[in-house]
Amino acid sequence: MSARIGAATSGVRVAGLTVRHRRTVALDAVELDLDTGVHGLLGPNGAGKTSLIRVLATVAPPTEGRIELLGLDISAHQERTEVRRRLGYLPQEFGYYPGFTVREFVSYVAWLKEMPAHSVPRAVERAVERVGLAGRLDAKVKTLSGGMARRVGIAQALVNEPDLLLLDEPTAGLDPEQRVEFRALLRELGATSTVIVSTHLVEDVAVACGQVTLIDSGRVAYRGTTASLTELGGTADPTASGAGSPADSPQTSSPSSPIERGYTAALRAHRDAVTRGKQ
C-alpha cells in the first residue's frame, strides 16, 4: 500500500515539493493542502505557477517531495494512472491535430481519459455546451478565433467531469462577457471538485475563487481566503513601494483595487521576511 500524506480522498496534498531545472529552482519546498472549491494561484511572471500546475497535472516530475492527489500517491504508477483519469488540465498552450473538429478533439481527450465509449458523445456535447460553443461542434479547431480555441481547451478539460481541475491562464483571449460566464462556471464546478486556476487576472480570483495562494520565487508567499487578501489590501498604503515592478502585479481594470493592494502587500511582506532571514 502506498504511503499517505493525509487521510482525505479529495483535493491536493503537497509536502516539500521542490522542482529544479538545471541550476534554477522553480519550486522550493512548497507545502499545499487544498480541498473542494475554487483556488486562485497568483504570482509574478517566473514565480513557479506553471511549474506547480504541470507537476500537479502529472506531466512533469518533481525533483523532491510528496504529492497526493484525490487521496492517491502519484509516485505509484497505478495510482498516478487513476489520477489522470479523474483530472482535467488546461495548459497555457495546448496542441491539437490541425484536421480535428471540435467534436473530434474533445472526443479524443475523452478517449485518453478512458471514459466509457457509450458516454462519450453526450459528455462531449455537454462540455462544449458549457463553454458556449455548441454551434461550432463540427467546425475545425484551426478555423476558430483565439478566444474560441481557448474555450475548446476548457471543454476538453471538463469532458470527464474531473474531480481535480487544473487551469493555467484559462481566460487568456476571452472577451469580458465570456470571462463573466466562465467565472460562473468555475463557481459551479467548485461546488463538487477541487479547481486550481493560475492567472494574472486578479478579477478572476476576486470573483470566482474562495481561496488564494501567492507564489513568489518558487515559495508560497501567502495562503488564505480571497476575502482576507482583499481585507489586507484595505489596510495597505496604495502609494507604498517595495513589492517590485508593475509587471509583478496581476492585470486589473482597477490598479488600486483592494485585492490588488492586498496582493502587493503580501508580496512585499514575504520578500521582507526572506531578506531578514538572509541577514
PDB file of C-alpha atoms in Angstrom:
ATOM      1  CA  MET A   1       0.000   0.000   0.000  1.00  0.00           C
ATOM      2  CA  SER A   2       1.290   3.462  -0.910  1.00  0.00           C
ATOM      3  CA  ALA A   3       2.224   5.948   1.771  1.00  0.00           C
ATOM      4  CA  ARG A   4      -0.336   8.652   2.503  1.00  0.00           C
ATOM      5  CA  ILE A   5       0.242  12.292   3.403  1.00  0.00           C
ATOM      6  CA  GLY A   6      -3.271  12.522   4.855  1.00  0.00           C
ATOM      7  CA  ALA A   7      -6.478  10.580   5.092  1.00  0.00           C
ATOM      8  CA  ALA A   8      -8.539  12.747   2.721  1.00  0.00           C
ATOM      9  CA  THR A   9      -9.773  11.249  -0.532  1.00  0.00           C
ATOM     10  CA  SER A  10     -10.130  14.514  -2.407  1.00  0.00           C
ATOM     11  CA  GLY A  11      -8.094  17.591  -3.084  1.00  0.00           C
ATOM     12  CA  VAL A  12      -4.369  18.238  -3.190  1.00  0.00           C
ATOM     13  CA  ARG A  13      -1.780  17.444  -0.534  1.00  0.00           C
ATOM     14  CA  VAL A  14       1.782  18.565  -1.244  1.00  0.00           C
ATOM     15  CA  ALA A  15       4.726  18.239   1.156  1.00  0.00           C
ATOM     16  CA  GLY A  16       8.220  19.566   0.478  1.00  0.00           C
ATOM     17  CA  LEU A  17       7.669  19.906  -3.274  1.00  0.00           C
ATOM     18  CA  THR A  18      10.867  21.022  -4.986  1.00  0.00           C
ATOM     19  CA  VAL A  19      11.417  21.357  -8.726  1.00  0.00           C
ATOM     20  CA  ARG A  20      14.795  22.201 -10.246  1.00  0.00           C
ATOM     21  CA  HIS A  21      15.573  22.989 -13.865  1.00  0.00           C
ATOM     22  CA  ARG A  22      19.335  22.563 -14.080  1.00  0.00           C
ATOM     23  CA  ARG A  23      20.636  25.303 -11.756  1.00  0.00           C
ATOM     24  CA  THR A  24      17.289  27.065 -11.384  1.00  0.00           C
ATOM     25  CA  VAL A  25      14.965  26.261  -8.500  1.00  0.00           C
ATOM     26  CA  ALA A  26      11.431  26.627  -9.855  1.00  0.00           C
ATOM     27  CA  LEU A  27       9.704  25.435  -6.667  1.00  0.00           C
ATOM     28  CA  ASP A  28      11.311  25.436  -3.242  1.00  0.00           C
ATOM     29  CA  ALA A  29       9.853  23.115  -0.584  1.00  0.00           C
ATOM     30  CA  VAL A  30       6.236  24.035  -1.332  1.00  0.00           C
ATOM     31  CA  GLU A  31       3.530  22.873   1.098  1.00  0.00           C
ATOM     32  CA  LEU A  32      -0.124  22.870  -0.005  1.00  0.00           C
ATOM     33  CA  ASP A  33      -3.375  21.487   1.357  1.00  0.00           C
ATOM     34  CA  LEU A  34      -6.361  22.213  -0.909  1.00  0.00           C
ATOM     35  CA  ASP A  35      -9.863  20.777  -0.695  1.00  0.00           C
ATOM     36  CA  THR A  36     -13.053  21.103  -2.735  1.00  0.00           C
ATOM     37  CA  GLY A  37     -13.585  24.642  -4.014  1.00  0.00           C
ATOM     38  CA  VAL A  38     -12.018  27.137  -6.402  1.00  0.00           C
ATOM     39  CA  HIS A  39      -8.445  28.117  -5.572  1.00  0.00           C
ATOM     40  CA  GLY A  40      -6.639  31.019  -7.219  1.00  0.00           C
ATOM     41  CA  LEU A  41      -2.913  30.785  -7.906  1.00  0.00           C
ATOM     42  CA  LEU A  42      -1.246  34.184  -8.265  1.00  0.00           C
ATOM     43  CA  GLY A  43       2.334  35.363  -8.602  1.00  0.00           C
ATOM     44  CA  PRO A  44       4.769  37.345 -10.736  1.00  0.00           C
ATOM     45  CA  ASN A  45       5.984  36.030 -14.073  1.00  0.00           C
ATOM     46  CA  GLY A  46       8.509  33.258 -13.460  1.00  0.00           C
ATOM     47  CA  ALA A  47       7.312  32.688  -9.890  1.00  0.00           C
ATOM     48  CA  GLY A  48       6.750  28.950 -10.437  1.00  0.00           C
ATOM     49  CA  LYS A  49       2.987  28.821 -11.040  1.00  0.00           C
ATOM     50  CA  THR A  50       3.188  26.868 -14.296  1.00  0.00           C
ATOM     51  CA  SER A  51       5.792  24.508 -12.826  1.00  0.00           C
ATOM     52  CA  LEU A  52       3.393  23.759  -9.971  1.00  0.00           C
ATOM     53  CA  ILE A  53       0.431  23.189 -12.288  1.00  0.00           C
ATOM     54  CA  ARG A  54       2.467  20.875 -14.529  1.00  0.00           C
ATOM     55  CA  VAL A  55       3.586  18.747 -11.593  1.00  0.00           C
ATOM     56  CA  LEU A  56       0.029  18.521 -10.256  1.00  0.00           C
ATOM     57  CA  ALA A  57      -1.142  17.534 -13.756  1.00  0.00           C
ATOM     58  CA  THR A  58       1.454  14.683 -13.658  1.00  0.00           C
ATOM     59  CA  VAL A  59       3.061  15.896 -16.891  1.00  0.00           C
ATOM     60  CA  ALA A  60       6.298  16.920 -15.134  1.00  0.00           C
ATOM     61  CA  PRO A  61       8.050  15.064 -12.314  1.00  0.00           C
ATOM     62  CA  PRO A  62       9.031  16.683  -9.025  1.00  0.00           C
ATOM     63  CA  THR A  63      12.689  16.756  -8.012  1.00  0.00           C
ATOM     64  CA  GLU A  64      11.790  16.184  -4.375  1.00  0.00           C
ATOM     65  CA  GLY A  65       8.698  15.989  -2.221  1.00  0.00           C
ATOM     66  CA  ARG A  66       5.487  14.012  -1.837  1.00  0.00           C
ATOM     67  CA  ILE A  67       2.282  14.643  -3.748  1.00  0.00           C
ATOM     68  CA  GLU A  68      -1.128  13.194  -3.052  1.00  0.00           C
ATOM     69  CA  LEU A  69      -3.986  13.986  -5.413  1.00  0.00           C
ATOM     70  CA  LEU A  70      -7.550  12.834  -4.764  1.00  0.00           C
ATOM     71  CA  GLY A  71      -6.261  10.649  -1.951  1.00  0.00           C
ATOM     72  CA  LEU A  72      -3.771   8.889  -4.236  1.00  0.00           C
ATOM     73  CA  ASP A  73       0.032   8.948  -4.091  1.00  0.00           C
ATOM     74  CA  ILE A  74       1.172   9.848  -7.614  1.00  0.00           C
ATOM     75  CA  SER A  75       4.630   8.362  -7.078  1.00  0.00           C
ATOM     76  CA  ALA A  76       2.961   4.969  -7.610  1.00  0.00           C
ATOM     77  CA  HIS A  77       2.301   4.176 -11.284  1.00  0.00           C
ATOM     78  CA  GLN A  78      -1.128   2.627 -10.783  1.00  0.00           C
ATOM     79  CA  GLU A  79      -2.359   5.483  -8.614  1.00  0.00           C
ATOM     80  CA  ARG A  80      -0.903   8.093 -10.971  1.00  0.00           C
ATOM     81  CA  THR A  81      -2.826   6.472 -13.832  1.00  0.00           C
ATOM     82  CA  GLU A  82      -6.037   6.610 -11.811  1.00  0.00           C
ATOM     83  CA  VAL A  83      -5.476  10.294 -11.023  1.00  0.00           C
ATOM     84  CA  ARG A  84      -5.054  11.056 -14.730  1.00  0.00           C
ATOM     85  CA  ARG A  85      -8.478   9.567 -15.425  1.00  0.00           C
ATOM     86  CA  ARG A  86     -10.022  11.848 -12.814  1.00  0.00           C
ATOM     87  CA  LEU A  87      -8.329  15.161 -13.519  1.00  0.00           C
ATOM     88  CA  GLY A  88      -8.772  17.830 -16.161  1.00  0.00           C
ATOM     89  CA  TYR A  89      -5.889  20.018 -17.333  1.00  0.00           C
ATOM     90  CA  LEU A  90      -5.667  23.107 -19.495  1.00  0.00           C
ATOM     91  CA  PRO A  91      -2.056  24.148 -20.147  1.00  0.00           C
ATOM     92  CA  GLN A  92      -1.104  27.652 -21.219  1.00  0.00           C
ATOM     93  CA  GLU A  93      -0.790  26.324 -24.746  1.00  0.00           C
ATOM     94  CA  PHE A  94      -2.461  23.128 -25.876  1.00  0.00           C
ATOM     95  CA  GLY A  95      -1.831  21.261 -29.103  1.00  0.00           C
ATOM     96  CA  TYR A  96      -4.229  19.502 -31.450  1.00  0.00           C
ATOM     97  CA  TYR A  97      -4.168  17.877 -34.865  1.00  0.00           C
ATOM     98  CA  PRO A  98      -4.944  20.571 -37.473  1.00  0.00           C
ATOM     99  CA  GLY A  99      -7.676  18.486 -39.106  1.00  0.00           C
ATOM    100  CA  PHE A 100      -9.618  17.877 -35.881  1.00  0.00           C
ATOM    101  CA  THR A 101     -13.084  19.309 -35.443  1.00  0.00           C
ATOM    102  CA  VAL A 102     -14.140  20.490 -32.011  1.00  0.00           C
ATOM    103  CA  ARG A 103     -16.139  17.290 -31.544  1.00  0.00           C
ATOM    104  CA  GLU A 104     -13.227  15.089 -32.641  1.00  0.00           C
ATOM    105  CA  PHE A 105     -10.687  16.849 -30.438  1.00  0.00           C
ATOM    106  CA  VAL A 106     -12.778  16.731 -27.264  1.00  0.00           C
ATOM    107  CA  SER A 107     -13.744  13.105 -28.045  1.00  0.00           C
ATOM    108  CA  TYR A 108     -10.066  12.254 -28.406  1.00  0.00           C
ATOM    109  CA  VAL A 109      -9.341  13.652 -24.946  1.00  0.00           C
ATOM    110  CA  ALA A 110     -12.281  11.645 -23.562  1.00  0.00           C
ATOM    111  CA  TRP A 111     -10.696   8.532 -25.082  1.00  0.00           C
ATOM    112  CA  LEU A 112      -7.365   9.398 -23.448  1.00  0.00           C
ATOM    113  CA  LYS A 113      -9.217   9.612 -20.128  1.00  0.00           C
ATOM    114  CA  GLU A 114     -10.537   6.076 -20.772  1.00  0.00           C
ATOM    115  CA  MET A 115     -14.147   7.180 -20.499  1.00  0.00           C
ATOM    116  CA  PRO A 116     -16.758   4.504 -21.384  1.00  0.00           C
ATOM    117  CA  ALA A 117     -17.416   4.706 -25.131  1.00  0.00           C
ATOM    118  CA  HIS A 118     -21.194   4.896 -24.705  1.00  0.00           C
ATOM    119  CA  SER A 119     -20.903   8.021 -22.514  1.00  0.00           C
ATOM    120  CA  VAL A 120     -18.511   9.976 -24.727  1.00  0.00           C
ATOM    121  CA  PRO A 121     -20.880  11.582 -27.291  1.00  0.00           C
ATOM    122  CA  ARG A 122     -23.127  13.172 -24.672  1.00  0.00           C
ATOM    123  CA  ALA A 123     -20.166  14.113 -22.462  1.00  0.00           C
ATOM    124  CA  VAL A 124     -18.528  15.888 -25.406  1.00  0.00           C
ATOM    125  CA  GLU A 125     -21.702  17.773 -26.266  1.00  0.00           C
ATOM    126  CA  ARG A 126     -22.209  18.813 -22.643  1.00  0.00           C
ATOM    127  CA  ALA A 127     -18.620  20.039 -22.242  1.00  0.00           C
ATOM    128  CA  VAL A 128     -18.808  22.080 -25.433  1.00  0.00           C
ATOM    129  CA  GLU A 129     -22.206  23.497 -24.457  1.00  0.00           C
ATOM    130  CA  ARG A 130     -20.801  24.629 -21.105  1.00  0.00           C
ATOM    131  CA  VAL A 131     -18.223  26.818 -22.850  1.00  0.00           C
ATOM    132  CA  GLY A 132     -20.748  28.262 -25.294  1.00  0.00           C
ATOM    133  CA  LEU A 133     -19.600  26.524 -28.463  1.00  0.00           C
ATOM    134  CA  ALA A 134     -22.493  24.143 -29.140  1.00  0.00           C
ATOM    135  CA  GLY A 135     -22.951  25.685 -32.571  1.00  0.00           C
ATOM    136  CA  ARG A 136     -19.329  25.001 -33.531  1.00  0.00           C
ATOM    137  CA  LEU A 137     -19.103  21.304 -32.671  1.00  0.00           C
ATOM    138  CA  ASP A 138     -18.240  20.306 -36.222  1.00  0.00           C
ATOM    139  CA  ALA A 139     -16.016  23.265 -37.038  1.00  0.00           C
ATOM    140  CA  LYS A 140     -12.306  22.572 -37.362  1.00  0.00           C
ATOM    141  CA  VAL A 141     -10.390  23.931 -34.391  1.00  0.00           C
ATOM    142  CA  LYS A 142      -7.849  25.595 -36.675  1.00  0.00           C
ATOM    143  CA  THR A 143     -10.623  27.808 -38.133  1.00  0.00           C
ATOM    144  CA  LEU A 144     -11.670  29.224 -34.751  1.00  0.00           C
ATOM    145  CA  SER A 145     -10.620  32.529 -33.247  1.00  0.00           C
ATOM    146  CA  GLY A 146      -8.092  32.524 -30.418  1.00  0.00           C
ATOM    147  CA  GLY A 147     -10.808  33.007 -27.810  1.00  0.00           C
ATOM    148  CA  MET A 148     -12.916  30.182 -29.247  1.00  0.00           C
ATOM    149  CA  ALA A 149      -9.905  27.870 -29.367  1.00  0.00           C
ATOM    150  CA  ARG A 150      -9.255  28.660 -25.708  1.00  0.00           C
ATOM    151  CA  ARG A 151     -12.827  27.669 -24.907  1.00  0.00           C
ATOM    152  CA  VAL A 152     -12.253  24.368 -26.723  1.00  0.00           C
ATOM    153  CA  GLY A 153      -9.290  23.888 -24.400  1.00  0.00           C
ATOM    154  CA  ILE A 154     -11.538  24.460 -21.412  1.00  0.00           C
ATOM    155  CA  ALA A 155     -14.096  21.997 -22.838  1.00  0.00           C
ATOM    156  CA  GLN A 156     -11.520  19.220 -23.181  1.00  0.00           C
ATOM    157  CA  ALA A 157     -10.503  19.788 -19.558  1.00  0.00           C
ATOM    158  CA  LEU A 158     -14.135  19.390 -18.459  1.00  0.00           C
ATOM    159  CA  VAL A 159     -15.193  16.436 -20.607  1.00  0.00           C
ATOM    160  CA  ASN A 160     -14.597  13.774 -17.943  1.00  0.00           C
ATOM    161  CA  GLU A 161     -16.319  15.773 -15.145  1.00  0.00           C
ATOM    162  CA  PRO A 162     -12.988  15.900 -13.296  1.00  0.00           C
ATOM    163  CA  ASP A 163     -12.615  15.715  -9.540  1.00  0.00           C
ATOM    164  CA  LEU A 164      -9.463  17.837  -9.897  1.00  0.00           C
ATOM    165  CA  LEU A 165      -9.379  20.624 -12.485  1.00  0.00           C
ATOM    166  CA  LEU A 166      -6.130  22.485 -13.252  1.00  0.00           C
ATOM    167  CA  LEU A 167      -6.370  25.600 -15.421  1.00  0.00           C
ATOM    168  CA  ASP A 168      -3.335  27.637 -16.490  1.00  0.00           C
ATOM    169  CA  GLU A 169      -4.362  31.123 -17.694  1.00  0.00           C
ATOM    170  CA  PRO A 170      -7.815  29.902 -18.757  1.00  0.00           C
ATOM    171  CA  THR A 171      -9.269  33.320 -19.612  1.00  0.00           C
ATOM    172  CA  ALA A 172      -6.478  34.389 -21.979  1.00  0.00           C
ATOM    173  CA  GLY A 173      -8.173  35.537 -25.160  1.00  0.00           C
ATOM    174  CA  LEU A 174     -11.701  35.581 -23.728  1.00  0.00           C
ATOM    175  CA  ASP A 175     -13.724  38.772 -24.049  1.00  0.00           C
ATOM    176  CA  PRO A 176     -15.283  40.386 -20.926  1.00  0.00           C
ATOM    177  CA  GLU A 177     -18.684  38.709 -21.384  1.00  0.00           C
ATOM    178  CA  GLN A 178     -17.083  35.289 -21.827  1.00  0.00           C
ATOM    179  CA  ARG A 179     -14.956  35.832 -18.722  1.00  0.00           C
ATOM    180  CA  VAL A 180     -18.064  36.609 -16.659  1.00  0.00           C
ATOM    181  CA  GLU A 181     -19.683  33.389 -17.913  1.00  0.00           C
ATOM    182  CA  PHE A 182     -16.502  31.442 -17.218  1.00  0.00           C
ATOM    183  CA  ARG A 183     -16.329  32.682 -13.631  1.00  0.00           C
ATOM    184  CA  ALA A 184     -19.893  31.465 -13.083  1.00  0.00           C
ATOM    185  CA  LEU A 185     -18.875  28.074 -14.497  1.00  0.00           C
ATOM    186  CA  LEU A 186     -15.901  27.938 -12.116  1.00  0.00           C
ATOM    187  CA  ARG A 187     -18.146  28.545  -9.120  1.00  0.00           C
ATOM    188  CA  GLU A 188     -20.433  25.743 -10.311  1.00  0.00           C
ATOM    189  CA  LEU A 189     -17.520  23.340 -10.743  1.00  0.00           C
ATOM    190  CA  GLY A 190     -16.016  24.256  -7.373  1.00  0.00           C
ATOM    191  CA  ALA A 191     -19.105  23.027  -5.558  1.00  0.00           C
ATOM    192  CA  THR A 192     -18.053  19.407  -6.127  1.00  0.00           C
ATOM    193  CA  SER A 193     -14.451  19.500  -7.395  1.00  0.00           C
ATOM    194  CA  THR A 194     -11.073  20.895  -6.454  1.00  0.00           C
ATOM    195  CA  VAL A 195     -10.336  23.616  -9.014  1.00  0.00           C
ATOM    196  CA  ILE A 196      -6.990  25.440  -9.259  1.00  0.00           C
ATOM    197  CA  VAL A 197      -6.796  28.493 -11.500  1.00  0.00           C
ATOM    198  CA  SER A 198      -3.421  30.009 -12.306  1.00  0.00           C
ATOM    199  CA  THR A 199      -3.950  33.520 -13.649  1.00  0.00           C
ATOM    200  CA  HIS A 200      -2.615  37.060 -13.910  1.00  0.00           C
ATOM    201  CA  LEU A 201      -6.158  38.458 -13.840  1.00  0.00           C
ATOM    202  CA  VAL A 202      -6.943  39.268 -10.255  1.00  0.00           C
ATOM    203  CA  GLU A 203     -10.624  39.931 -11.071  1.00  0.00           C
ATOM    204  CA  ASP A 204     -10.993  36.215 -11.839  1.00  0.00           C
ATOM    205  CA  VAL A 205      -9.615  35.365  -8.407  1.00  0.00           C
ATOM    206  CA  ALA A 206     -11.656  38.031  -6.627  1.00  0.00           C
ATOM    207  CA  VAL A 207     -14.954  36.922  -8.168  1.00  0.00           C
ATOM    208  CA  ALA A 208     -14.599  33.153  -8.628  1.00  0.00           C
ATOM    209  CA  CYS A 209     -12.116  31.892  -6.030  1.00  0.00           C
ATOM    210  CA  GLY A 210     -12.694  31.275  -2.347  1.00  0.00           C
ATOM    211  CA  GLN A 211      -9.024  30.684  -1.563  1.00  0.00           C
ATOM    212  CA  VAL A 212      -5.832  32.159  -2.968  1.00  0.00           C
ATOM    213  CA  THR A 213      -2.195  31.061  -2.933  1.00  0.00           C
ATOM    214  CA  LEU A 214       0.525  33.541  -3.854  1.00  0.00           C
ATOM    215  CA  ILE A 215       3.779  32.099  -5.212  1.00  0.00           C
ATOM    216  CA  ASP A 216       6.987  34.137  -5.367  1.00  0.00           C
ATOM    217  CA  SER A 217      10.379  32.810  -6.452  1.00  0.00           C
ATOM    218  CA  GLY A 218       9.162  29.242  -6.042  1.00  0.00           C
ATOM    219  CA  ARG A 219       7.896  29.683  -2.489  1.00  0.00           C
ATOM    220  CA  VAL A 220       4.447  30.131  -1.011  1.00  0.00           C
ATOM    221  CA  ALA A 221       4.299  33.825  -0.119  1.00  0.00           C
ATOM    222  CA  TYR A 222       0.687  33.930   1.035  1.00  0.00           C
ATOM    223  CA  ARG A 223      -2.115  31.460   1.639  1.00  0.00           C
ATOM    224  CA  GLY A 224      -5.590  32.432   2.718  1.00  0.00           C
ATOM    225  CA  THR A 225      -9.096  33.366   1.698  1.00  0.00           C
ATOM    226  CA  THR A 226      -9.786  35.831  -1.072  1.00  0.00           C
ATOM    227  CA  ALA A 227     -11.670  37.930   1.486  1.00  0.00           C
ATOM    228  CA  SER A 228      -8.587  38.046   3.734  1.00  0.00           C
ATOM    229  CA  LEU A 229      -6.366  39.183   0.859  1.00  0.00           C
ATOM    230  CA  THR A 230      -8.906  41.867  -0.013  1.00  0.00           C
ATOM    231  CA  GLU A 231      -9.027  42.939   3.622  1.00  0.00           C
ATOM    232  CA  LEU A 232      -5.224  43.127   3.677  1.00  0.00           C
ATOM    233  CA  GLY A 233      -5.444  45.468   0.699  1.00  0.00           C
ATOM    234  CA  GLY A 234      -7.915  47.660   2.533  1.00  0.00           C
ATOM    235  CA  THR A 235      -5.285  48.455   5.158  1.00  0.00           C
ATOM    236  CA  ALA A 236      -2.323  48.753   2.763  1.00  0.00           C
ATOM    237  CA  ASP A 237      -0.897  52.076   1.632  1.00  0.00           C
ATOM    238  CA  PRO A 238      -1.589  52.289  -2.115  1.00  0.00           C
ATOM    239  CA  THR A 239       1.378  54.672  -2.550  1.00  0.00           C
ATOM    240  CA  ALA A 240       3.900  52.407  -0.813  1.00  0.00           C
ATOM    241  CA  SER A 241       6.700  50.859  -2.837  1.00  0.00           C
ATOM    242  CA  GLY A 242       8.860  47.812  -2.455  1.00  0.00           C
ATOM    243  CA  ALA A 243       6.880  44.969  -3.975  1.00  0.00           C
ATOM    244  CA  GLY A 244       8.657  45.058  -7.279  1.00  0.00           C
ATOM    245  CA  SER A 245       7.851  46.416 -10.690  1.00  0.00           C
ATOM    246  CA  PRO A 246       4.377  46.808 -12.167  1.00  0.00           C
ATOM    247  CA  ALA A 247       4.991  43.575 -14.061  1.00  0.00           C
ATOM    248  CA  ASP A 248       4.825  41.789 -10.708  1.00  0.00           C
ATOM    249  CA  SER A 249       1.190  42.787 -10.228  1.00  0.00           C
ATOM    250  CA  PRO A 250      -1.802  40.960 -11.668  1.00  0.00           C
ATOM    251  CA  GLN A 251      -3.537  42.765 -14.502  1.00  0.00           C
ATOM    252  CA  THR A 252      -6.701  44.512 -13.332  1.00  0.00           C
ATOM    253  CA  SER A 253      -9.063  47.119 -14.681  1.00  0.00           C
ATOM    254  CA  SER A 254      -8.612  48.997 -11.387  1.00  0.00           C
ATOM    255  CA  PRO A 255      -4.921  49.199 -10.407  1.00  0.00           C
ATOM    256  CA  SER A 256      -5.817  50.479  -6.908  1.00  0.00           C
ATOM    257  CA  SER A 257      -8.425  47.837  -6.062  1.00  0.00           C
ATOM    258  CA  PRO A 258      -8.211  46.424  -2.517  1.00  0.00           C
ATOM    259  CA  ILE A 259      -7.376  42.890  -3.644  1.00  0.00           C
ATOM    260  CA  GLU A 260      -4.525  44.117  -5.825  1.00  0.00           C
ATOM    261  CA  ARG A 261      -3.196  46.177  -2.946  1.00  0.00           C
ATOM    262  CA  GLY A 262      -3.503  43.052  -0.812  1.00  0.00           C
ATOM    263  CA  TYR A 263      -1.523  41.111  -3.404  1.00  0.00           C
ATOM    264  CA  THR A 264       1.184  43.783  -3.369  1.00  0.00           C
ATOM    265  CA  ALA A 265       1.270  43.965   0.433  1.00  0.00           C
ATOM    266  CA  ALA A 266       1.502  40.181   0.804  1.00  0.00           C
ATOM    267  CA  LEU A 267       4.281  40.015  -1.768  1.00  0.00           C
ATOM    268  CA  ARG A 268       6.185  42.821  -0.039  1.00  0.00           C
ATOM    269  CA  ALA A 269       5.825  41.194   3.383  1.00  0.00           C
ATOM    270  CA  HIS A 270       7.101  37.885   2.050  1.00  0.00           C
ATOM    271  CA  ARG A 271      10.111  39.465   0.382  1.00  0.00           C
ATOM    272  CA  ASP A 272      10.935  41.463   3.508  1.00  0.00           C
ATOM    273  CA  ALA A 273      10.800  38.261   5.561  1.00  0.00           C
ATOM    274  CA  VAL A 274      13.099  36.484   3.113  1.00  0.00           C
ATOM    275  CA  THR A 275      15.554  39.378   3.235  1.00  0.00           C
ATOM    276  CA  ARG A 276      15.554  39.421   7.039  1.00  0.00           C
ATOM    277  CA  GLY A 277      16.151  35.670   7.057  1.00  0.00           C
ATOM    278  CA  LYS A 278      19.306  36.125   4.982  1.00  0.00           C
ATOM    279  CA  GLN A 279      20.768  38.705   7.342  1.00  0.00           C
TER     280      GLN A 279
END
